[in-house]
CSV table of C-alpha atoms and ligand atoms in Angstrom, one decimal:
chain,number,residue,atom,x,y,z
A,386,MET,CA,-30.8,1.1,-13.5
A,387,ASN,CA,-28.1,1.6,-16.1
A,388,PRO,CA,-24.5,0.6,-15.2
A,389,GLU,CA,-22.4,3.5,-13.9
A,390,LYS,CA,-19.1,4.4,-15.4
A,391,ILE,CA,-15.9,4.0,-13.2
A,392,GLU,CA,-13.2,6.4,-14.4
A,393,ILE,CA,-9.8,4.7,-14.7
A,394,PHE,CA,-6.9,6.9,-13.6
A,395,ASP,CA,-3.6,5.3,-14.6
A,396,THR,CA,-0.6,6.2,-12.5
A,397,THR,CA,1.9,3.8,-14.0
A,398,LEU,CA,4.1,6.7,-15.1
A,399,ARG,CA,4.0,8.4,-11.7
A,400,ASP,CA,3.4,6.0,-8.7
A,401,GLY,CA,4.6,3.0,-10.8
A,402,GLU,CA,7.7,4.7,-12.1
A,403,GLN,CA,8.7,5.6,-8.5
A,404,VAL,CA,9.7,2.0,-8.0
A,405,PRO,CA,13.4,1.4,-7.7
A,406,GLY,CA,14.7,0.1,-11.1
A,407,CYS,CA,11.6,1.1,-13.0
A,408,LYS,CA,12.9,4.5,-14.2
A,409,LEU,CA,11.9,5.3,-17.8
A,410,ASN,CA,13.2,7.9,-20.2
A,411,THR,CA,10.9,10.3,-22.0
A,412,GLU,CA,10.8,8.2,-25.2
A,413,GLN,CA,9.7,5.1,-23.3
A,414,LYS,CA,7.1,7.1,-21.3
A,415,LEU,CA,5.7,8.4,-24.6
A,416,VAL,CA,5.3,4.8,-25.9
A,417,ILE,CA,3.5,3.8,-22.8
A,418,ALA,CA,1.3,6.9,-22.6
A,419,GLU,CA,0.2,6.5,-26.2
A,420,LYS,CA,-0.8,2.9,-25.6
A,421,LEU,CA,-2.6,3.8,-22.4
A,422,ASP,CA,-4.6,6.3,-24.4
A,423,PHE,CA,-5.5,3.5,-26.9
A,424,LEU,CA,-6.3,1.2,-24.0
A,425,GLY,CA,-9.0,3.7,-23.0
A,426,VAL,CA,-7.9,5.0,-19.7
A,427,ASP,CA,-9.7,8.2,-18.6
A,428,ILE,CA,-6.7,9.9,-17.0
A,429,ILE,CA,-3.0,9.5,-17.4
A,430,GLU,CA,-0.9,10.7,-14.4
A,431,ALA,CA,2.2,11.5,-16.5
A,432,GLY,CA,4.5,12.5,-13.6
A,433,PHE,CA,5.6,14.9,-10.9
A,434,PRO,CA,6.9,17.8,-13.0
A,435,ILE,CA,8.8,19.6,-10.3
A,436,SER,CA,10.7,16.5,-9.2
A,437,SER,CA,13.2,16.6,-12.0
A,438,PRO,CA,13.8,18.3,-15.4
A,439,GLY,CA,13.4,14.9,-17.0
A,440,ASP,CA,10.0,14.4,-15.4
A,441,PHE,CA,8.9,17.9,-16.4
A,442,GLN,CA,9.9,17.2,-20.0
A,443,SER,CA,8.1,13.8,-20.0
A,444,VAL,CA,4.9,15.4,-18.7
A,445,GLN,CA,5.2,18.2,-21.4
A,446,GLU,CA,5.8,15.7,-24.3
A,447,ILE,CA,3.0,13.4,-23.1
A,448,SER,CA,0.7,16.3,-23.0
A,449,LYS,CA,1.4,17.0,-26.6
A,450,ILE,CA,0.6,13.5,-27.9
A,451,VAL,CA,-2.3,12.2,-25.8
A,452,LYS,CA,-5.5,12.5,-27.8
A,453,ASN,CA,-8.3,11.3,-25.6
A,454,ALA,CA,-7.3,10.9,-21.9
A,455,LYS,CA,-6.9,13.8,-19.5
A,456,VAL,CA,-3.3,14.3,-18.6
A,457,CYS,CA,-2.4,14.9,-15.0
A,458,GLY,CA,0.6,16.2,-13.1
A,459,LEU,CA,1.3,15.7,-9.4
A,460,THR,CA,2.2,18.5,-7.0
A,461,ARG,CA,2.6,19.1,-3.3
A,462,ALA,CA,0.5,21.8,-1.8
A,463,ASN,CA,2.7,24.8,-2.7
A,464,LYS,CA,2.7,27.5,-5.3
A,465,LYS,CA,6.0,26.6,-7.0
A,466,ASP,CA,5.0,22.9,-7.6
A,467,ILE,CA,1.6,24.0,-9.0
A,468,GLU,CA,3.1,26.6,-11.3
A,469,VAL,CA,5.6,24.1,-12.7
A,470,ALA,CA,2.9,21.4,-13.2
A,471,ALA,CA,0.7,24.0,-15.0
A,472,GLU,CA,3.6,24.8,-17.3
A,473,ALA,CA,4.3,21.2,-18.0
A,474,LEU,CA,0.7,20.6,-18.8
A,475,LYS,CA,0.2,23.6,-21.0
A,476,TYR,CA,-0.1,21.6,-24.2
A,477,ALA,CA,-2.6,19.1,-22.8
A,478,LYS,CA,-6.0,19.1,-24.4
A,479,ARG,CA,-7.5,18.2,-21.0
A,480,PRO,CA,-5.1,19.1,-18.2
A,481,ARG,CA,-5.6,18.1,-14.6
A,482,ILE,CA,-3.5,19.3,-11.6
A,483,HIS,CA,-3.3,16.8,-8.8
A,484,THR,CA,-2.4,18.6,-5.6
A,485,GLY,CA,-2.6,17.6,-1.9
A,486,ILE,CA,-1.2,17.2,1.5
A,487,GLY,CA,-1.0,14.6,4.3
A,488,THR,CA,-4.0,14.7,6.6
A,489,SER,CA,-3.4,11.9,9.1
A,490,ASP,CA,-2.3,12.9,12.6
A,491,SER,CA,1.0,11.1,11.9
A,492,HIS,CA,1.7,13.1,8.8
A,493,ILE,CA,0.6,16.4,10.4
A,494,LYS,CA,2.8,15.9,13.4
A,495,PHE,CA,5.9,14.2,12.0
A,496,LYS,CA,6.0,15.4,8.4
A,497,PHE,CA,4.7,18.9,8.8
A,498,ASN,CA,5.1,19.7,12.6
A,499,SER,CA,1.8,21.4,12.1
A,500,THR,CA,-1.9,21.5,13.2
A,501,ARG,CA,-5.1,20.3,11.6
A,502,GLU,CA,-6.2,24.0,11.1
A,503,ASP,CA,-3.0,24.8,9.2
A,504,ILE,CA,-3.3,21.7,7.0
A,505,ILE,CA,-6.8,22.8,6.0
A,506,GLU,CA,-5.6,26.3,5.2
A,507,ARG,CA,-2.7,24.9,3.0
A,508,ALA,CA,-5.0,22.5,1.3
A,509,VAL,CA,-7.5,25.2,0.4
A,510,GLU,CA,-4.9,27.6,-0.8
A,511,ALA,CA,-3.3,25.0,-3.0
A,512,VAL,CA,-6.6,24.1,-4.6
A,513,LYS,CA,-7.6,27.7,-5.1
A,514,TYR,CA,-4.2,28.4,-6.7
A,515,ALA,CA,-4.3,25.4,-8.9
A,516,ARG,CA,-7.8,26.5,-10.2
A,517,ASN,CA,-6.1,29.6,-11.7
A,518,PHE,CA,-4.4,27.2,-14.1
A,519,ALA,CA,-6.8,24.3,-14.7
A,520,ASP,CA,-10.6,23.7,-14.4
A,521,ASP,CA,-9.9,20.2,-13.3
A,522,VAL,CA,-8.1,20.0,-10.0
A,523,GLU,CA,-7.8,16.8,-8.0
A,524,PHE,CA,-7.0,17.0,-4.3
A,525,TYR,CA,-5.3,14.1,-2.5
A,526,ALA,CA,-5.6,13.7,1.3
A,527,GLU,CA,-2.4,11.8,1.7
A,528,ASP,CA,-2.7,8.9,4.3
A,529,ALA,CA,-6.5,9.3,4.2
A,530,GLY,CA,-6.6,5.6,5.1
A,531,ARG,CA,-5.4,6.5,8.6
A,532,THR,CA,-7.0,9.9,8.8
A,533,ASP,CA,-9.8,10.4,11.3
A,534,ASN,CA,-13.1,10.4,9.3
A,535,ASP,CA,-14.5,13.6,10.8
A,536,PHE,CA,-11.4,15.6,10.0
A,537,LEU,CA,-11.2,14.0,6.6
A,538,ALA,CA,-14.8,15.1,5.9
A,539,LYS,CA,-13.9,18.6,7.0
A,540,VAL,CA,-10.9,18.7,4.7
A,541,CYS,CA,-13.0,17.4,1.8
A,542,GLU,CA,-15.7,20.0,2.4
A,543,GLU,CA,-13.3,22.9,2.4
A,544,VAL,CA,-11.4,21.8,-0.7
A,545,ILE,CA,-14.7,21.3,-2.6
A,546,LYS,CA,-15.6,24.9,-1.6
A,547,ALA,CA,-12.1,25.9,-2.9
A,548,GLY,CA,-12.9,24.3,-6.3
A,549,ALA,CA,-11.6,20.7,-6.2
A,550,THR,CA,-13.3,18.6,-8.8
A,551,VAL,CA,-12.0,15.2,-7.7
A,552,LEU,CA,-11.2,14.0,-4.1
A,553,ASN,CA,-8.6,11.4,-3.9
A,554,ILE,CA,-8.8,9.3,-0.7
A,555,PRO,CA,-5.5,7.4,-0.7
A,556,ASP,CA,-4.8,4.5,1.5
A,557,THR,CA,-1.2,5.5,1.2
A,558,THR,CA,0.2,2.8,3.6
A,559,GLY,CA,-2.1,0.0,2.4
A,560,TYR,CA,-3.5,-0.4,5.9
A,561,CYS,CA,-7.3,-0.4,5.6
A,562,LEU,CA,-9.5,-3.5,5.5
A,563,PRO,CA,-11.9,-3.5,2.5
A,564,GLU,CA,-14.9,-3.0,4.7
A,565,GLU,CA,-13.2,-0.1,6.6
A,566,TYR,CA,-12.1,1.6,3.4
A,567,GLY,CA,-15.6,1.3,2.0
A,568,ARG,CA,-17.1,2.7,5.2
A,569,LYS,CA,-14.7,5.7,4.9
A,570,ILE,CA,-16.0,6.5,1.4
A,571,LYS,CA,-19.6,6.1,2.5
A,572,TYR,CA,-18.9,8.4,5.5
A,573,LEU,CA,-17.7,11.1,3.1
A,574,ARG,CA,-20.6,10.6,0.8
A,575,ASP,CA,-23.0,10.9,3.7
A,576,ASN,CA,-21.3,13.7,5.6
A,577,VAL,CA,-19.6,16.1,3.2
A,578,LYS,CA,-21.6,19.1,2.1
A,579,ASP,CA,-21.8,19.4,-1.7
A,580,ILE,CA,-20.1,16.0,-2.2
A,581,ASP,CA,-21.9,15.7,-5.5
A,582,LYS,CA,-19.8,18.5,-6.9
A,583,ALA,CA,-16.7,16.2,-6.8
A,584,ILE,CA,-15.8,12.7,-7.8
A,585,LEU,CA,-14.5,10.5,-5.0
A,586,SER,CA,-11.4,8.5,-6.1
A,587,CYS,CA,-9.8,5.4,-4.6
A,588,HIS,CA,-6.0,5.3,-4.5
A,589,CYS,CA,-5.0,2.1,-2.7
A,590,HIS,CA,-1.6,0.6,-1.9
A,591,ASN,CA,-1.0,-3.1,-1.6
A,592,ASP,CA,1.1,-3.5,1.6
A,593,LEU,CA,-1.3,-6.1,3.0
A,594,GLY,CA,-2.4,-7.4,-0.4
A,595,MET,CA,-5.7,-5.6,-0.3
A,596,ALA,CA,-5.4,-2.8,-2.8
A,597,THR,CA,-7.7,-4.2,-5.4
A,598,ALA,CA,-10.3,-5.3,-2.7
A,599,ASN,CA,-10.2,-1.9,-1.2
A,600,SER,CA,-10.7,-0.1,-4.5
A,601,ILE,CA,-13.7,-2.3,-5.3
A,602,SER,CA,-15.1,-1.7,-1.8
A,603,GLY,CA,-14.6,2.0,-2.5
A,604,ILE,CA,-16.7,2.0,-5.7
A,605,ILE,CA,-19.4,-0.1,-4.1
A,606,ASN,CA,-19.6,2.7,-1.5
A,607,GLY,CA,-19.8,5.6,-3.8
A,608,ALA,CA,-16.4,6.3,-5.3
A,609,ARG,CA,-16.4,6.7,-9.1
A,610,GLN,CA,-12.7,6.8,-10.0
A,611,ILE,CA,-10.0,4.2,-9.4
A,612,GLU,CA,-6.3,5.1,-9.4
A,613,CYS,CA,-4.2,2.1,-10.5
A,614,THR,CA,-1.2,0.9,-12.4
A,615,ILE,CA,-0.4,-1.7,-15.0
A,616,ASN,CA,0.8,-4.9,-13.3
A,617,GLY,CA,0.1,-3.3,-10.0
A,618,LEU,CA,3.5,-1.5,-9.9
A,619,GLY,CA,4.0,1.2,-7.4
A,620,GLU,CA,5.6,2.3,-4.1
A,621,ARG,CA,6.7,-0.6,-1.9
A,622,ALA,CA,4.2,-3.5,-2.5
A,623,GLY,CA,2.6,-1.5,-5.3
A,624,ASN,CA,-0.8,0.0,-6.2
A,625,THR,CA,-4.1,-1.4,-7.3
A,626,ALA,CA,-3.6,-3.3,-10.5
A,627,LEU,CA,-5.5,-1.8,-13.4
A,628,GLU,CA,-6.1,-5.2,-15.1
A,629,GLU,CA,-7.6,-6.6,-11.9
A,630,VAL,CA,-10.2,-3.9,-11.3
A,631,VAL,CA,-11.1,-3.7,-15.0
A,632,MET,CA,-11.8,-7.4,-15.1
A,633,ILE,CA,-13.6,-7.5,-11.8
A,634,ILE,CA,-15.9,-4.9,-13.1
A,635,LYS,CA,-16.4,-6.7,-16.4
A,636,GLN,CA,-16.9,-10.2,-14.9
A,637,HIS,CA,-19.3,-9.0,-12.2
A,638,PRO,CA,-22.2,-7.3,-14.0
A,639,ASP,CA,-24.0,-7.6,-10.6
A,640,LEU,CA,-21.8,-4.6,-9.5
A,641,ASN,CA,-23.6,-2.5,-12.2
A,642,PHE,CA,-20.4,-0.6,-13.3
A,643,PHE,CA,-18.5,-0.4,-16.5
A,644,THR,CA,-15.2,1.1,-17.7
A,645,ASP,CA,-14.0,2.3,-21.1
A,646,ILE,CA,-11.0,0.0,-21.1
A,647,ASN,CA,-10.5,-2.3,-24.1
A,648,SER,CA,-9.7,-5.4,-22.1
A,649,LYS,CA,-8.4,-7.2,-25.2
A,650,MET,CA,-5.3,-5.0,-24.9
A,651,LEU,CA,-4.5,-5.9,-21.3
A,652,ASN,CA,-2.0,-8.6,-22.0
A,653,GLU,CA,0.0,-6.6,-24.5
A,654,MET,CA,-0.1,-3.5,-22.3
A,655,SER,CA,1.2,-5.6,-19.4
A,656,TYR,CA,4.0,-7.0,-21.6
A,657,LEU,CA,5.0,-3.5,-22.8
A,658,VAL,CA,5.3,-2.1,-19.3
A,659,SER,CA,7.1,-5.1,-18.0
A,660,GLU,CA,9.6,-5.0,-20.9
A,661,LEU,CA,10.3,-1.2,-20.8
A,662,MET,CA,10.6,-1.1,-17.0
A,663,GLY,CA,12.6,-4.3,-16.8
A,664,MET,CA,10.2,-5.6,-14.2
A,665,PRO,CA,9.0,-9.2,-14.7
A,666,VAL,CA,5.4,-10.0,-13.9
A,667,GLN,CA,5.1,-12.8,-11.4
A,668,PRO,CA,3.8,-15.9,-13.2
A,669,ASN,CA,0.8,-16.3,-10.8
A,670,LYS,CA,-0.3,-12.7,-11.2
A,671,ALA,CA,-4.0,-12.4,-11.7
A,672,ILE,CA,-5.1,-11.7,-15.3
A,673,VAL,CA,-1.7,-11.1,-16.9
A,674,GLY,CA,0.7,-13.6,-15.3
A,675,ALA,CA,2.1,-16.4,-17.5
A,676,ASN,CA,0.1,-19.0,-15.4
A,677,ALA,CA,-3.2,-17.1,-15.3
A,678,PHE,CA,-4.7,-19.3,-18.0
A,679,ALA,CA,-2.4,-22.3,-17.7
A,680,HIS,CA,-3.6,-25.6,-16.2
A,681,SER,CA,-1.3,-28.3,-15.0
A,682,SER,CA,-3.0,-30.7,-12.7
A,683,GLY,CA,-4.7,-33.8,-14.3
A,684,ILE,CA,-8.1,-33.1,-12.8
A,685,HIS,CA,-8.2,-29.5,-13.9
A,686,GLN,CA,-6.9,-30.3,-17.4
A,687,ASP,CA,-9.5,-32.9,-17.9
A,688,GLY,CA,-12.2,-30.4,-16.9
A,689,VAL,CA,-10.9,-27.6,-19.1
A,690,ILE,CA,-10.5,-29.8,-22.1
A,691,LYS,CA,-14.2,-30.9,-21.7
A,692,ASN,CA,-15.4,-27.3,-21.0
A,693,ARG,CA,-13.1,-24.3,-20.4
A,694,GLU,CA,-15.6,-22.8,-17.9
A,695,THR,CA,-15.1,-25.7,-15.4
A,696,TYR,CA,-11.9,-24.0,-14.2
A,697,GLU,CA,-11.8,-20.6,-15.9
A,698,ILE,CA,-13.9,-17.5,-15.0
A,699,ILE,CA,-12.5,-15.4,-17.8
A,700,ASP,CA,-12.2,-16.3,-21.5
A,701,PRO,CA,-8.5,-15.7,-22.2
A,702,ARG,CA,-9.4,-14.0,-25.5
A,703,GLU,CA,-11.1,-11.3,-23.4
A,704,VAL,CA,-7.7,-10.1,-22.2
A,705,GLY,CA,-5.8,-10.7,-25.4
A,706,ILE,CA,-4.6,-14.2,-24.9
A,707,ASN,CA,-5.4,-16.6,-27.7
A,708,GLU,CA,-6.1,-19.7,-25.6
A,709,SER,CA,-5.7,-21.4,-22.3
A,710,SER,CA,-2.7,-23.6,-22.1
A,711,ILE,CA,-2.5,-27.2,-21.0
A,712,VAL,CA,1.0,-27.6,-19.4
A,713,LEU,CA,2.4,-31.1,-19.3
A,714,THR,CA,3.9,-32.1,-15.9
A,715,ALA,CA,4.2,-35.3,-13.9
A,716,ARG,CA,0.8,-34.3,-12.5
A,717,SER,CA,-0.9,-34.4,-15.9
A,718,GLY,CA,-3.3,-37.1,-17.0
A,719,ARG,CA,-4.0,-39.0,-20.2
A,720,SER,CA,-6.6,-36.5,-21.5
A,721,ALA,CA,-4.0,-33.7,-21.3
A,722,LEU,CA,-1.4,-35.8,-23.1
A,723,ALA,CA,-3.9,-36.8,-25.9
A,724,TYR,CA,-4.9,-33.1,-26.2
A,725,ARG,CA,-1.3,-32.0,-26.6
A,726,PHE,CA,-0.5,-34.7,-29.1
A,727,LYS,CA,-3.6,-33.7,-31.1
A,728,ASN,CA,-2.3,-30.1,-31.1
A,729,ILE,CA,0.9,-31.1,-32.8
A,730,GLY,CA,-0.9,-33.3,-35.3
A,731,PHE,CA,-1.2,-36.8,-33.8
A,732,ASP,CA,-4.6,-38.2,-33.1
A,733,VAL,CA,-3.7,-41.1,-30.8
A,734,THR,CA,-5.9,-44.1,-30.2
A,735,LYS,CA,-6.6,-45.4,-26.6
A,736,THR,CA,-4.1,-48.2,-26.9
A,737,GLU,CA,-1.4,-45.9,-28.2
A,738,LEU,CA,-2.2,-43.5,-25.5
A,739,ASP,CA,-1.8,-46.1,-22.8
A,740,PHE,CA,1.7,-46.9,-24.0
A,741,LEU,CA,2.7,-43.3,-24.6
A,742,TYR,CA,1.4,-42.2,-21.2
A,743,GLN,CA,3.9,-44.6,-19.5
A,744,GLU,CA,6.7,-43.1,-21.6
A,745,PHE,CA,5.5,-39.6,-20.8
A,746,LEU,CA,5.6,-40.2,-17.0
A,747,LYS,CA,9.2,-41.3,-17.2
A,748,VAL,CA,10.2,-38.1,-19.0
A,749,ALA,CA,7.9,-35.9,-16.8
A,750,ASP,CA,9.6,-37.2,-13.6
A,751,THR,CA,12.9,-35.9,-14.9
A,752,LYS,CA,11.7,-32.5,-16.1
A,753,LYS,CA,9.6,-29.6,-14.8
A,754,GLU,CA,7.6,-29.4,-18.0
A,755,VAL,CA,7.3,-31.7,-21.0
A,756,ASP,CA,7.4,-29.7,-24.2
A,757,ASN,CA,6.4,-30.4,-27.9
A,758,ASP,CA,9.9,-31.5,-28.8
A,759,ASP,CA,9.7,-34.2,-26.1
A,760,LEU,CA,6.3,-35.3,-27.4
A,761,LYS,CA,7.7,-35.5,-31.0
A,762,PHE,CA,10.6,-37.6,-29.7
A,763,MET,CA,8.3,-39.9,-27.8
A,764,MET,CA,6.1,-40.4,-30.9
A,765,LYS,CA,9.2,-41.1,-33.1
A,766,SER,CA,10.5,-43.8,-30.7
A,767,PHE,CA,7.0,-45.2,-30.4
A,768,THR,CA,6.6,-45.5,-34.2
A,769,GLN,CA,10.1,-47.0,-34.6
A,770,LYS,CA,9.3,-49.6,-31.8
A,771,ILE,CA,6.1,-50.8,-33.4
A,772,GLY,CA,7.8,-50.8,-36.8
B,70,KIV,O1,-0.2,7.0,-2.1
B,70,KIV,C1,-0.4,8.3,-2.1
B,70,KIV,O2,-0.9,8.8,-1.1
B,70,KIV,C2,0.0,9.0,-3.3
B,70,KIV,C3,-0.4,10.4,-3.3
B,70,KIV,C4,0.7,11.3,-3.7
B,70,KIV,C5,-1.6,10.6,-4.3
B,70,KIV,O3,0.5,8.5,-4.2
B,71,ZN,ZN1,0.4,6.3,-4.1
């Protein structure tokens, strides 16, 4: 069976930009949108047009410049939001309106003081109304992660009838276990009439650190779109990280999926978003963290120097990093030291190495990391000593 495509829906500029301190101006958003388009994402969620004049303008300008991806605008389930989003998207080659409403009992009772019947009615009206402006309408069932599966299936069935082309099943609070989220997707595939008329989409939050695992469980169980952000940015603990799902799909051909993302751009994409949003990436972040391809313990370094695959499951060049790094610390061994000396032009003999290693340990115990300047200084003192 041929691998199936997973659509990548990037929401860095909407869910990601909601993060306190991550606000971007229109110019910055345009730079990111253009690069996301080059990266190969299928859909760019450009913003929530009714939320502010700035967001409206950003969605409109992004719509004008994006060449390949669909451009999407978020709305609540009401006419005004939908009209404003449609207006903001009017220059998009391939516009998508993303409308929806909370479906969990908690949202129905506390947010809307409403009933399940009324929620279905509002959902259907919103989708029908949005279809007047766009052929592509995605419906989100907010807090689907905590929504009763029978009711969720009913909502999905009704919005498909109303014309929804994509069904977003958000685990808004990041509560679901991967197996539970996967079962939810499977339940919808098995129980919603005409489910083949729509694409099921995973939109997972990371409150319990399971956003990526849940998204992968979702596609294994029948979803064909993942909503994600660069560096996993997003409300609270963030969203599914784009770079993670893309590399999981790539490194696991056994899953039999593919994406259209050019993985060699992941590192520069991460850097750009981090710089423009002023949001540093944690060093141990999977795929794009500074330490993702750095080895510091002697045992690992020795293995990687002999063969990279002993401790690396991804070739760093696949994500746009030139090479793995061998970091010199007090836990490093002789082979790492010899390797680093070689990198700066010194091919040391075994006897030289024995001596230099003792000098290295003295320096390493006083510093977190020994750098090339330290190595050059060590080599200079050594050559002066031996005359
Ligand atoms: O997390 C969520 O439920 C959302 C929706 C608005 C799609 O971001
Ligand atoms: Zn979200």
